[in-house]
Structure formats: structure tokens, C-alpha cells
CSV table of C-alpha atoms in Angstrom, one decimal:
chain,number,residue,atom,x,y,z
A,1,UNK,CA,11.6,26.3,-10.6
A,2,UNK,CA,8.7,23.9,-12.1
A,3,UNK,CA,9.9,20.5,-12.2
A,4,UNK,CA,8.7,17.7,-15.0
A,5,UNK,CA,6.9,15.6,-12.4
A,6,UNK,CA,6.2,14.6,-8.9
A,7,UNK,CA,9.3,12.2,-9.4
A,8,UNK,CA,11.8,15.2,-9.1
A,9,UNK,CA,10.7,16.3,-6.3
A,10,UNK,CA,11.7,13.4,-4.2
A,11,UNK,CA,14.4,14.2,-2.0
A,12,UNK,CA,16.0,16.9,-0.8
A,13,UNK,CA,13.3,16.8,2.5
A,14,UNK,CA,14.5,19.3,5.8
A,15,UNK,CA,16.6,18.9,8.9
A,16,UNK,CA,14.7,19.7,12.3
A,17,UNK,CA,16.2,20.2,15.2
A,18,UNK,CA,14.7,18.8,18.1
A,19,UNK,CA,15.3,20.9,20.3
A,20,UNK,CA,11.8,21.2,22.7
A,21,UNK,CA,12.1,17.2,23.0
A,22,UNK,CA,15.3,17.4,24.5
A,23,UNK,CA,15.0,20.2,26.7
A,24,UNK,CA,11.5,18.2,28.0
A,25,UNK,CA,14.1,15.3,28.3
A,26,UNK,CA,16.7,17.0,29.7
A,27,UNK,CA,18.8,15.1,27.3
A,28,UNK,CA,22.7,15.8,27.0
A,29,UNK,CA,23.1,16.3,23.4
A,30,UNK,CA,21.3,17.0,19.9
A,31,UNK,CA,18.9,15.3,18.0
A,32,UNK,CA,18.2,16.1,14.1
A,33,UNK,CA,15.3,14.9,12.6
A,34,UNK,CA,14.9,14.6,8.8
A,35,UNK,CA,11.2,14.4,7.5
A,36,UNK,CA,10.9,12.1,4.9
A,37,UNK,CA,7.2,12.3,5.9
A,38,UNK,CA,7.0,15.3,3.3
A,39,UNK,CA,8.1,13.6,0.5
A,40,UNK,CA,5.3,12.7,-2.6
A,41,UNK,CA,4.3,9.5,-0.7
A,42,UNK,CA,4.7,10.4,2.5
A,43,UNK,CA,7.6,8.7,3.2
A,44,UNK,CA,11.0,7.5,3.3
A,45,UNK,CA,10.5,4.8,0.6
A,46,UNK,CA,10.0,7.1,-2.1
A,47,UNK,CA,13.7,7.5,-2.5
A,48,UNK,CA,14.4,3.3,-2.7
A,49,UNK,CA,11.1,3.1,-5.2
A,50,UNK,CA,12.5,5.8,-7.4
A,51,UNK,CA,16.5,4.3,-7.6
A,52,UNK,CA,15.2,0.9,-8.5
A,53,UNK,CA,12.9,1.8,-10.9
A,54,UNK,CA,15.0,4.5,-13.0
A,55,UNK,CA,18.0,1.5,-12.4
A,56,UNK,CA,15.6,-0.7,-14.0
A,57,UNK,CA,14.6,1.0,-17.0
A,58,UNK,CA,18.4,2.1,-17.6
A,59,UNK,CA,20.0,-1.6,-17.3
A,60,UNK,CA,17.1,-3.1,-19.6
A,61,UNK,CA,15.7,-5.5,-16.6
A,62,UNK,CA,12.5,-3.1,-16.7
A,63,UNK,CA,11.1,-2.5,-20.1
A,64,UNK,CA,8.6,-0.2,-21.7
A,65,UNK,CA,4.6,-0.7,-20.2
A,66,UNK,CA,5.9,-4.3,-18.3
A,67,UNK,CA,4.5,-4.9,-14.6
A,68,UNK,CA,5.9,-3.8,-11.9
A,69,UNK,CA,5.4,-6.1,-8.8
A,70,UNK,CA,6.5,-6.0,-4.9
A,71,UNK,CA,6.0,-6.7,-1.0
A,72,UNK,CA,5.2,-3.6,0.7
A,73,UNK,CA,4.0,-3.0,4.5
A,74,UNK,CA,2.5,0.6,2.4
A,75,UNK,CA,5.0,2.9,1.9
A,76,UNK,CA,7.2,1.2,-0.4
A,77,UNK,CA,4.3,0.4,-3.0
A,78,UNK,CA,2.7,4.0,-2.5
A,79,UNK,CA,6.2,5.0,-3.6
A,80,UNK,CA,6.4,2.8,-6.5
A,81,UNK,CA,2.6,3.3,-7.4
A,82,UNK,CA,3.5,7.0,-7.9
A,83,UNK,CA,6.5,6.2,-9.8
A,84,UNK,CA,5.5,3.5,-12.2
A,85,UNK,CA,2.0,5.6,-12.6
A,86,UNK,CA,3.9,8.1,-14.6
A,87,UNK,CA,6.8,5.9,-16.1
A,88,UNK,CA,3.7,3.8,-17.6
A,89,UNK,CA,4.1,0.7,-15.6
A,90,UNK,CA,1.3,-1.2,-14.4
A,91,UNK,CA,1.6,-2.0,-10.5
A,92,UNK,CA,0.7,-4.7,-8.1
A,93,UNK,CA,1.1,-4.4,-4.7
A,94,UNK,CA,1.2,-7.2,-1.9
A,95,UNK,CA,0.1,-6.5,1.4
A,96,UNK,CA,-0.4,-8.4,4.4
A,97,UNK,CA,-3.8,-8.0,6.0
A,98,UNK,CA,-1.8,-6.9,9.2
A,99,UNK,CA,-1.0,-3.6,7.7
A,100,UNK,CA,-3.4,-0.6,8.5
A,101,UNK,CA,-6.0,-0.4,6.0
A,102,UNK,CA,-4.9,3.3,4.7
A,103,UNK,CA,-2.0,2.0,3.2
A,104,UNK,CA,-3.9,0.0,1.1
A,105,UNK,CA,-6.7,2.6,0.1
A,106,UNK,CA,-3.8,5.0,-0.6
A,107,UNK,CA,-2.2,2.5,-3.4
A,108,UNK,CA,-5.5,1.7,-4.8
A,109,UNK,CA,-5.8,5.9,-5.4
A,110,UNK,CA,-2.4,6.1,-6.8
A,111,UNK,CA,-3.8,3.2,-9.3
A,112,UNK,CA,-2.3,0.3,-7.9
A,113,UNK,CA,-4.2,-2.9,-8.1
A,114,UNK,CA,-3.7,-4.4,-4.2
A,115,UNK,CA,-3.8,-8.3,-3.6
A,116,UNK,CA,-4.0,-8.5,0.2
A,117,UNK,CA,-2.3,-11.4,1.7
A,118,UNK,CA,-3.8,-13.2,5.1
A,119,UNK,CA,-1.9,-13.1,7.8
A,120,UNK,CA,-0.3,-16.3,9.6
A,121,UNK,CA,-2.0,-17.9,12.1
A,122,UNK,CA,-2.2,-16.1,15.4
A,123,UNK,CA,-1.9,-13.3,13.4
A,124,UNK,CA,-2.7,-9.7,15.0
A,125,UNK,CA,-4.3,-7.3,12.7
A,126,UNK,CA,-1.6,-3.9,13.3
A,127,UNK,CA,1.2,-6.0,13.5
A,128,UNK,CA,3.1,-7.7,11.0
A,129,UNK,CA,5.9,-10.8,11.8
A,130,UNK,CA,8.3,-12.5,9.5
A,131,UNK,CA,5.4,-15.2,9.0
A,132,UNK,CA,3.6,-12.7,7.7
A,133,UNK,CA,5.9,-11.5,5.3
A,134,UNK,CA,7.1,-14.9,4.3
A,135,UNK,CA,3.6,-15.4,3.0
A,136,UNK,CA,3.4,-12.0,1.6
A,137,UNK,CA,6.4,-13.0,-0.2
A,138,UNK,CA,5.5,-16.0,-1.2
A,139,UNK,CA,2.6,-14.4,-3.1
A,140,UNK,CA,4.3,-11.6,-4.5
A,141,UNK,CA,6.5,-14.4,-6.4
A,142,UNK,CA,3.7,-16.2,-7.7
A,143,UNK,CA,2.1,-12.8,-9.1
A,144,UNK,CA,5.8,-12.0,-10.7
A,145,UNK,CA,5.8,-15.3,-12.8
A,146,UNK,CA,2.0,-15.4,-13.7
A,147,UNK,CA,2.4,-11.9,-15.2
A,148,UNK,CA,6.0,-12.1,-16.4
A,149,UNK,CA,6.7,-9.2,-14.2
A,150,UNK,CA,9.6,-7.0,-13.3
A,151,UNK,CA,10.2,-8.0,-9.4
A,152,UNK,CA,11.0,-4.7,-7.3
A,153,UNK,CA,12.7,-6.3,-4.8
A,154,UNK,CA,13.1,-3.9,-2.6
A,155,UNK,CA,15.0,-6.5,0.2
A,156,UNK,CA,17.8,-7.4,-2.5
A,157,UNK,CA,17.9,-4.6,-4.7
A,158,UNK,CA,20.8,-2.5,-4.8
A,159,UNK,CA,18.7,0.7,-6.1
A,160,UNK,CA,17.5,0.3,-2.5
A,161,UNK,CA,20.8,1.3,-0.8
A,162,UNK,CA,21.9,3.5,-3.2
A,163,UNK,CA,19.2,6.3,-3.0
A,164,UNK,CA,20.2,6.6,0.5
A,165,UNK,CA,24.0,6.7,-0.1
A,166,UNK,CA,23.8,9.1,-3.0
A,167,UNK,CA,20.8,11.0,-1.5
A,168,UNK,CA,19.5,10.8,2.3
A,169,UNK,CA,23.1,10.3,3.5
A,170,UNK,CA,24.9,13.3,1.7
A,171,UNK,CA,22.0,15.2,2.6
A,172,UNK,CA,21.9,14.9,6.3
A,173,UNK,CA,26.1,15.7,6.5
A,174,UNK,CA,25.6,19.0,4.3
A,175,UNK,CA,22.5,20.1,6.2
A,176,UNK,CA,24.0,19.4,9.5
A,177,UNK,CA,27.1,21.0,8.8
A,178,UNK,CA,29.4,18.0,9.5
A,179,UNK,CA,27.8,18.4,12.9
A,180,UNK,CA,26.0,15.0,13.2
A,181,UNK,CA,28.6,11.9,14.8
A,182,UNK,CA,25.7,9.4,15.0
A,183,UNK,CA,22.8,8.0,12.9
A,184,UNK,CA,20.6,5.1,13.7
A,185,UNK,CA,17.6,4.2,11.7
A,186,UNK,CA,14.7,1.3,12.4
A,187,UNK,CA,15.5,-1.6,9.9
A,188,UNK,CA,12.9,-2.9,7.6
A,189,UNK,CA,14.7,-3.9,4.5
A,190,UNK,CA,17.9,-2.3,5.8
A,191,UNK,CA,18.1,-0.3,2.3
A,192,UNK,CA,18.2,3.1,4.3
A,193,UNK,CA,20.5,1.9,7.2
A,194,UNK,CA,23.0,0.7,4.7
A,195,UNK,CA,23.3,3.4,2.0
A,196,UNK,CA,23.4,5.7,4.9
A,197,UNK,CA,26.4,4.3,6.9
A,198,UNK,CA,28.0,3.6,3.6
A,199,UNK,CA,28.4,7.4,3.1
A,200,UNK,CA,28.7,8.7,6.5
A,201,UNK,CA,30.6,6.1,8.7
A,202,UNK,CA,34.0,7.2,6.6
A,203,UNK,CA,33.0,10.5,7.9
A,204,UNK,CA,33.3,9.3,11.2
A,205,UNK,CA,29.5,8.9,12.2
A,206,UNK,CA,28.7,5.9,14.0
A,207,UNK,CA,25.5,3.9,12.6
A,208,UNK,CA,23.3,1.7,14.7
A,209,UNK,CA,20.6,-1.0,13.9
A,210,UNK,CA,17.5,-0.7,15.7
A,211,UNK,CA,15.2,-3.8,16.1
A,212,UNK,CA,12.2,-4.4,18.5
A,213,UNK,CA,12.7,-5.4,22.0
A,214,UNK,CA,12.4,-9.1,21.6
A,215,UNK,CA,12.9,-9.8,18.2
A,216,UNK,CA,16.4,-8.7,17.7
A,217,UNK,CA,17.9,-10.8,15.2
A,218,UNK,CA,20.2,-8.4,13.4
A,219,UNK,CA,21.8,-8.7,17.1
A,220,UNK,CA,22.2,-11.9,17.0
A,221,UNK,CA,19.6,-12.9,20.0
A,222,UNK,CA,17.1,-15.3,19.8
A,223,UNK,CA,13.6,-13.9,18.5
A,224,UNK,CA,11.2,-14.5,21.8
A,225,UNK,CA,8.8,-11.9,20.3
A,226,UNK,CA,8.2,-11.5,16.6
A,227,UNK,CA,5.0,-9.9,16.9
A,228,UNK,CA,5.1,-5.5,17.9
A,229,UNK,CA,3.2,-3.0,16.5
A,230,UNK,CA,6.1,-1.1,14.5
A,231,UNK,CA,4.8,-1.4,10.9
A,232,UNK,CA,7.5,-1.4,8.1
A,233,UNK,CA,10.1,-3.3,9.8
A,234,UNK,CA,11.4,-5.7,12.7
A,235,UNK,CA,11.1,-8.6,10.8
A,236,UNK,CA,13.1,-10.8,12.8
A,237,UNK,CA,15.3,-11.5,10.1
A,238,UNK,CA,19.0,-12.3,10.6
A,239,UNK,CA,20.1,-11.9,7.2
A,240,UNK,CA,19.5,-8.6,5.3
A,241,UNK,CA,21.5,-8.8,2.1
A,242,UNK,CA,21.6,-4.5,2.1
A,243,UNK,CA,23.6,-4.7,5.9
A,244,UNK,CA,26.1,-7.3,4.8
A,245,UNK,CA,29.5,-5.8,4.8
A,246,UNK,CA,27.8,-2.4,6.9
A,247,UNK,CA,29.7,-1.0,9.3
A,248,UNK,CA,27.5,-0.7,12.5
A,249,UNK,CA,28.6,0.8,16.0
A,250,UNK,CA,26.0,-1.1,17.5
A,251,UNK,CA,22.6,-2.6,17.7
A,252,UNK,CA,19.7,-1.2,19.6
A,253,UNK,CA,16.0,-2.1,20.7
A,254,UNK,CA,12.7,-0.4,21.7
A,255,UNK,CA,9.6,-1.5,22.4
A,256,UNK,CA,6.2,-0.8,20.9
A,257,UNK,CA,5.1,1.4,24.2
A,258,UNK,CA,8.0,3.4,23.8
A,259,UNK,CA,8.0,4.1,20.0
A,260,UNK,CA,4.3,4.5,20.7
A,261,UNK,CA,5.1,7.3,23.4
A,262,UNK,CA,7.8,9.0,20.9
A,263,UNK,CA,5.8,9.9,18.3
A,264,UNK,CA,3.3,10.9,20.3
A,265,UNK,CA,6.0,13.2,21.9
A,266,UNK,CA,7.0,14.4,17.9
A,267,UNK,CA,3.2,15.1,17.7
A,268,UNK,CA,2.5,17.4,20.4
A,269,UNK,CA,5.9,18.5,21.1
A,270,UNK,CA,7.4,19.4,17.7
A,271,UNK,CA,4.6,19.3,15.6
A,272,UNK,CA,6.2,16.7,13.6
A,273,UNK,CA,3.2,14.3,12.8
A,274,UNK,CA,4.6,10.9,12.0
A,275,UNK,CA,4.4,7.3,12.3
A,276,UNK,CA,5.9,4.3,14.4
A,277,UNK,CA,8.9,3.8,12.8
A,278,UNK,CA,9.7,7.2,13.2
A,279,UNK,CA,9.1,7.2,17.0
A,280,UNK,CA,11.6,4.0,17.3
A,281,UNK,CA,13.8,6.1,15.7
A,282,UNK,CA,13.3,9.0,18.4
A,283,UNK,CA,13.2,6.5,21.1
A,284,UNK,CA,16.7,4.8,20.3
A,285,UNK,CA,18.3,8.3,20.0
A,286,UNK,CA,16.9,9.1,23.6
A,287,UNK,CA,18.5,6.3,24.5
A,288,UNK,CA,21.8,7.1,22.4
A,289,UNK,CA,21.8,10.4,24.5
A,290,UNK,CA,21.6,8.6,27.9
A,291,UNK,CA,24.0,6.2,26.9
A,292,UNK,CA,27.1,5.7,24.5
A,293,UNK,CA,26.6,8.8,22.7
A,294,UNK,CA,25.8,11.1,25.7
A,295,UNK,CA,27.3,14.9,24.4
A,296,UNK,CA,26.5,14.0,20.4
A,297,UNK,CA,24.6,15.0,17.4
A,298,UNK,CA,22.0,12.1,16.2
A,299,UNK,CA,20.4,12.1,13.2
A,300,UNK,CA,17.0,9.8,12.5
A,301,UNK,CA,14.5,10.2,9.6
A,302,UNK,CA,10.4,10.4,9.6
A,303,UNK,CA,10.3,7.5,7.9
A,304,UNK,CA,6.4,7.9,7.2
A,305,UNK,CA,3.3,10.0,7.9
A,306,UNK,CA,1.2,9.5,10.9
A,307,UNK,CA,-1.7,9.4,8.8
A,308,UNK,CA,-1.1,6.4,7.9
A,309,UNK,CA,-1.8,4.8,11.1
A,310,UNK,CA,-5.3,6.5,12.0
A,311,UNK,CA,-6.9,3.6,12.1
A,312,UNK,CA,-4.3,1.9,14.6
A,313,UNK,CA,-3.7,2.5,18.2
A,314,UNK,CA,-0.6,5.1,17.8
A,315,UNK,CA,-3.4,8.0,17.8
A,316,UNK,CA,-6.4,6.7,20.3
């Protein structure tokens, strides 16, 4: 089948089983892997830039040739680069200077223009806190009304949510066979944690938050330590309009060692070749497997490429 564009072929990304990590492991229990790493922009965001765009243009909030403009760590504005490239719509991306430096030269090939943003003070270059993407934001708004712009918005949004509950949810439960009876996901914007227990916790799949160790605010702890090295989420923010109303099992954390030392496991292990979020995502379902859900089937996504983080510490 030859499809129109590169926007039809988002979705639709495999199921691996992991099955070499947990016999290394010895862990009691199943762990799928979907790799959203394969999709057009190498990764996961492709879905939430594609539902709020096409919603957009149908609902008359987007019109023809306007600007597009959003926040992104990277993978949401490589997303929406590719999609407002070929829809026509001019797009500005803005970054934090704490993000790796591919993300940035990836937009700019995709024809983005990227306004880099300077991180808060005491900032760390590879890590990004919710100071950081305060001021992102606070840039990205200024940007919006100076060019009469179409604000993304990929943190309120409900296109966000709504690619994962019509696609990456529905996915996982017909490629899994019904077999999976737990999903937890790294939480960023919360669009992906959200649409996905929307469709599968009436299944009976249990759903589960997971924040850095120290800066769990969706838990309801006090943030000691905003700063990790988990690009593309653990924001420290307490209020994600997407996971109002979710129904979560439970909340977990993992440090930036550990995600570190997962994906570097996915790497050599399973061949899988992704980034840090994916490896929090691998290191909570260890955990999950130890723990409450000792016995189960987890599900987690490759939320990005590993090639995005060359120029980071994740591959020294």
C-alpha cells in the first residue's frame, strides 16, 4: 500500500516482548514494549502532534498557511515540524537550552525556525526543571501573540489525549491479545498516560504515573529535586490538566541512574535503541514486577530514539 504522506504512517508501531531482559532479571512476569521510536519523528509525540493539528484545521482554530507555535523538550516539535511542513503551516519551536542539541538541529532540518530559551539560573545543560519550562513557556506565549499564531498546546490540548486513547491504547490491547493487566508511562505532558488509561483501565489494566525520584509532584510529595537528566518530562508539576479525572493504580519513581542503566540494558540486551524516558519506563516495570504487579503483563512505550541523546551522558 503507498500512502499519501509521511503523516499516515504514524501509528500503528510493534509490540516486543522483552523477553532476554527479564530472564537477565529473573523477573516474575512479562514486559511488552511498544516502539514508538519507529515512528516518522522518532517518537512517541508524533501521535499528540498529528491529533492536534488535523483537530485544528477541522474546528477552524487552525486556518490555511497560519503559524503554528509550541514548547517542546524535541520530540513534540519534530513531530509537529513534520506535520505542519506538509499541511503548509509555518513552525516555531521553543526549546530550552537544557535540551540536547540534536533535538534542535533535527527541527531546524524538518524546517522549523528554533528560538532557544536560556535556562534558569543554576541551570544544568541535559536537564530540564519546571523553571526551565516556565520560561520556555513564557516565551512560547509571547511568540503566539507577536505572530497571531495558532498555540499547539500540547499541555492542555485535548488532541493530546485523544491520539493515545483512539490510537496507542487500542493498539497495545489488540496486539497483546488482552494479555497486558498493567501499563505505566513517564509523564511529561500526561497526554499519553491519560488517553491510555482512558481506554484500557475499563479493560481492567491498571495505569501508573511515573515521576523522578525526588520530584514527585503528581504523588503529592514535596519536590526536593527538580533537576534529573530524564528529558521530556518530570516537570515537577502537580497539576496536569490531561490526568485530571484519570484513573491511576498508583504512582511510581526512578532515578536518573536507573533509567540511565535501563536503556542501556534495551540497548545491548534487546537491541531496542532508545532514549531516557524510555528506560524510566523499563525501570518502573522492573519494579512493577518485583512489587504490586509481581505475575503480570506490563506494557511501556519507546517514547523516543536514543539518537537523540548522543551528545548526553546516556551513551558515554
Amino acid at each position: 500500500m503507498v500512502l499519501n504522506s509521511v503523516i499516515d504512517a504514524i501509528g500503528d508501531t510493534p509490540l516486543i516482548e522483552l523477553s532476554r531482559v527479564c530472564q537477565i532479571l529473573d523477573l516474575d512476569g512479562r514486559i511488552l514494549a511498544k516502539l514508538d521510536y519507529l515512528l516518522p519523528g522518532f517518537s512517541k509525540k508524533d501521535r499528540a502532534a498529528r491529533s492536534i493539528i488535523e483537530q485544528a484545521r477541522a474546528d477552524g482554530s487552525l486556518i490555511p498557511g497560519q503559524t503554528v507555535v509550541e514548547l517542546t523538550s524535541g520530540n513534540m516539535g519534530t513531530g509537529l515540524a513534520i506535520v505542519c511542513g506538509i499541511l503548509g503551516h509555518p513552525f516555531v519551536a521553543v526549546m530550552s537550552a537544557g535540551n540536547s542539541v540534536e533535538r534542535a538541529r533535527m527541527m531546524r532540518a524538518l524546517g522549523a525556525e528554533v528560538v532557544i530559551v536560556p535556562q534558569a539560573e543554576g541551570g544544568k545543560p541535559g536537564e530540564v526543571s519546571g523553571a526551565d519550562l516556565a520560561l520556555v513557556d513564557d516565551a512560547a506565549r509571547r511568540i503566539t501573540a507577536e505572530r497571531n499564531a495558532f498555540r499547539a498546546d500540547q499541555f492542555g490540548h485535548a488532541g493530546n489525549p485523544k491520539a493515545h486513547a483512539a490510537g496507542t491504547g487500542p493498539e497495545i490491547w489488540a496486539q497483546s491479545a488482552g494479555a497486558v493487566t498493567a501499563f505505566c508511562d513517564f509523564a511529561g505532558s500526561g497526554g499519553t498516560l491519560a488517553g491510555v488509561s482512558g481506554y484500557l483501565s475499563p479493560l481492567g489494566v491498571r495505569c501508573y504515573a511515573v515521576e523522578p525520584d525526588g520530584a514527585r509532584a503528581l504523588a503529592g510529595e514535596p519536590v526536593r529535586a527538580p533537576d534529573h537528566p530524564i528529558q521530556g518530562g518530570g516537570y515537577a508539576m502537580s497539576d496536569l490538566t490531561h490526568l485530571n479525572g484519570a484513573k491511576l493504580a498508583g504512582h511510581l519513581s526512578v532515578t536518573g541512574a536507573s533509567a540511565r542503566d535501563a536503556a542501556r540494558l534495551l540497548a545491548r540486551t534487546e537491541g531496542i535503541f532508545a532514549g531516557f524516558s524510555a528506560g524510566a519506563n523499563l525501570a518502573a516495570a522492573i519494579d512493577l514486577l518485583r512489587g504490586p504487579e509481581r505475575g503480570g503483563c506490563i506494557a511501556i512505550l519507546m517514547c523516543d530514539s536514543g539518537l537523540k541523546y548522543l551528545s548526553t551522558d546516556l551513551w558515554e
